[in-house]
Amino acid sequence: MSHKVEVWGEKVEVAVYQKSKSVWIAVGTYKGETVEVKRSTRGAALLGWKDAARYRGN
């Protein structure tokens, strides 16, 4: 499943999928780097991805 996430005013497409019962993975490319985050829910994975991309974008 694909979602649009806004990072520093830029919309980025992020893929989110469920690896196991309690592991969700969000993967996307931001500023030429692949960012991958694992969390326990889909929403947490998206928020974690956004935070990780913001950190790398600084």
mmCIF file of C-alpha atoms in Angstrom:
data_model
loop_
_atom_site.group_PDB
_atom_site.id
_atom_site.type_symbol
_atom_site.label_atom_id
_atom_site.label_comp_id
_atom_site.label_asym_id
_atom_site.label_seq_id
_atom_site.Cartn_x
_atom_site.Cartn_y
_atom_site.Cartn_z
ATOM 1 C CA MET A 1 0.000 0.000 0.000
ATOM 2 C CA SER A 2 1.327 3.414 -0.919
ATOM 3 C CA HIS A 3 0.907 6.672 1.022
ATOM 4 C CA LYS A 4 1.904 10.281 0.401
ATOM 5 C CA VAL A 5 3.878 11.797 3.284
ATOM 6 C CA GLU A 6 4.883 15.451 3.531
ATOM 7 C CA VAL A 7 8.467 16.111 4.637
ATOM 8 C CA TRP A 8 9.662 19.738 4.838
ATOM 9 C CA GLY A 9 6.947 20.789 2.366
ATOM 10 C CA GLU A 10 7.769 18.039 -0.156
ATOM 11 C CA LYS A 11 5.316 15.186 -0.824
ATOM 12 C CA VAL A 12 7.019 11.793 -0.878
ATOM 13 C CA GLU A 13 5.498 8.418 -1.763
ATOM 14 C CA VAL A 14 6.074 5.771 0.900
ATOM 15 C CA ALA A 15 5.231 2.066 0.620
ATOM 16 C CA VAL A 16 3.871 0.412 3.762
ATOM 17 C CA TYR A 17 3.388 -3.297 4.202
ATOM 18 C CA GLN A 18 2.856 -5.796 6.993
ATOM 19 C CA LYS A 19 5.755 -8.230 7.377
ATOM 20 C CA SER A 20 4.265 -10.191 10.264
ATOM 21 C CA LYS A 21 1.420 -9.892 12.768
ATOM 22 C CA SER A 22 3.168 -7.156 14.734
ATOM 23 C CA VAL A 23 5.685 -5.688 12.267
ATOM 24 C CA TRP A 24 4.870 -2.993 9.703
ATOM 25 C CA ILE A 25 7.539 -1.631 7.372
ATOM 26 C CA ALA A 26 7.545 1.790 5.690
ATOM 27 C CA VAL A 27 10.007 2.274 2.816
ATOM 28 C CA GLY A 28 10.592 5.273 0.609
ATOM 29 C CA THR A 29 13.300 7.386 -0.986
ATOM 30 C CA TYR A 30 14.036 10.866 0.302
ATOM 31 C CA LYS A 31 16.795 13.071 -1.130
ATOM 32 C CA GLY A 32 18.290 10.091 -2.950
ATOM 33 C CA GLU A 33 18.497 7.877 0.140
ATOM 34 C CA THR A 34 16.300 4.884 0.914
ATOM 35 C CA VAL A 35 14.655 5.206 4.313
ATOM 36 C CA GLU A 36 13.174 2.091 5.959
ATOM 37 C CA VAL A 37 11.400 1.998 9.311
ATOM 38 C CA LYS A 38 9.856 -0.920 11.230
ATOM 39 C CA ARG A 39 7.111 -0.369 13.799
ATOM 40 C CA SER A 40 4.227 -2.272 15.383
ATOM 41 C CA THR A 41 1.401 -0.474 13.512
ATOM 42 C CA ARG A 42 0.960 1.039 10.053
ATOM 43 C CA GLY A 43 0.450 4.533 11.453
ATOM 44 C CA ALA A 44 3.508 4.272 13.677
ATOM 45 C CA ALA A 45 5.586 3.102 10.705
ATOM 46 C CA LEU A 46 4.490 6.119 8.648
ATOM 47 C CA LEU A 47 5.212 8.560 11.481
ATOM 48 C CA GLY A 48 8.560 6.902 12.130
ATOM 49 C CA TRP A 49 9.432 7.154 8.451
ATOM 50 C CA LYS A 50 8.542 10.836 8.402
ATOM 51 C CA ASP A 51 10.727 11.507 11.457
ATOM 52 C CA ALA A 52 13.638 9.563 9.975
ATOM 53 C CA ALA A 53 13.383 11.447 6.665
ATOM 54 C CA ARG A 54 13.253 14.808 8.477
ATOM 55 C CA TYR A 55 16.354 13.888 10.442
ATOM 56 C CA ARG A 56 18.248 12.928 7.264
ATOM 57 C CA GLY A 57 17.005 16.067 5.498
ATOM 58 C CA ASN A 58 18.688 18.408 7.984
#
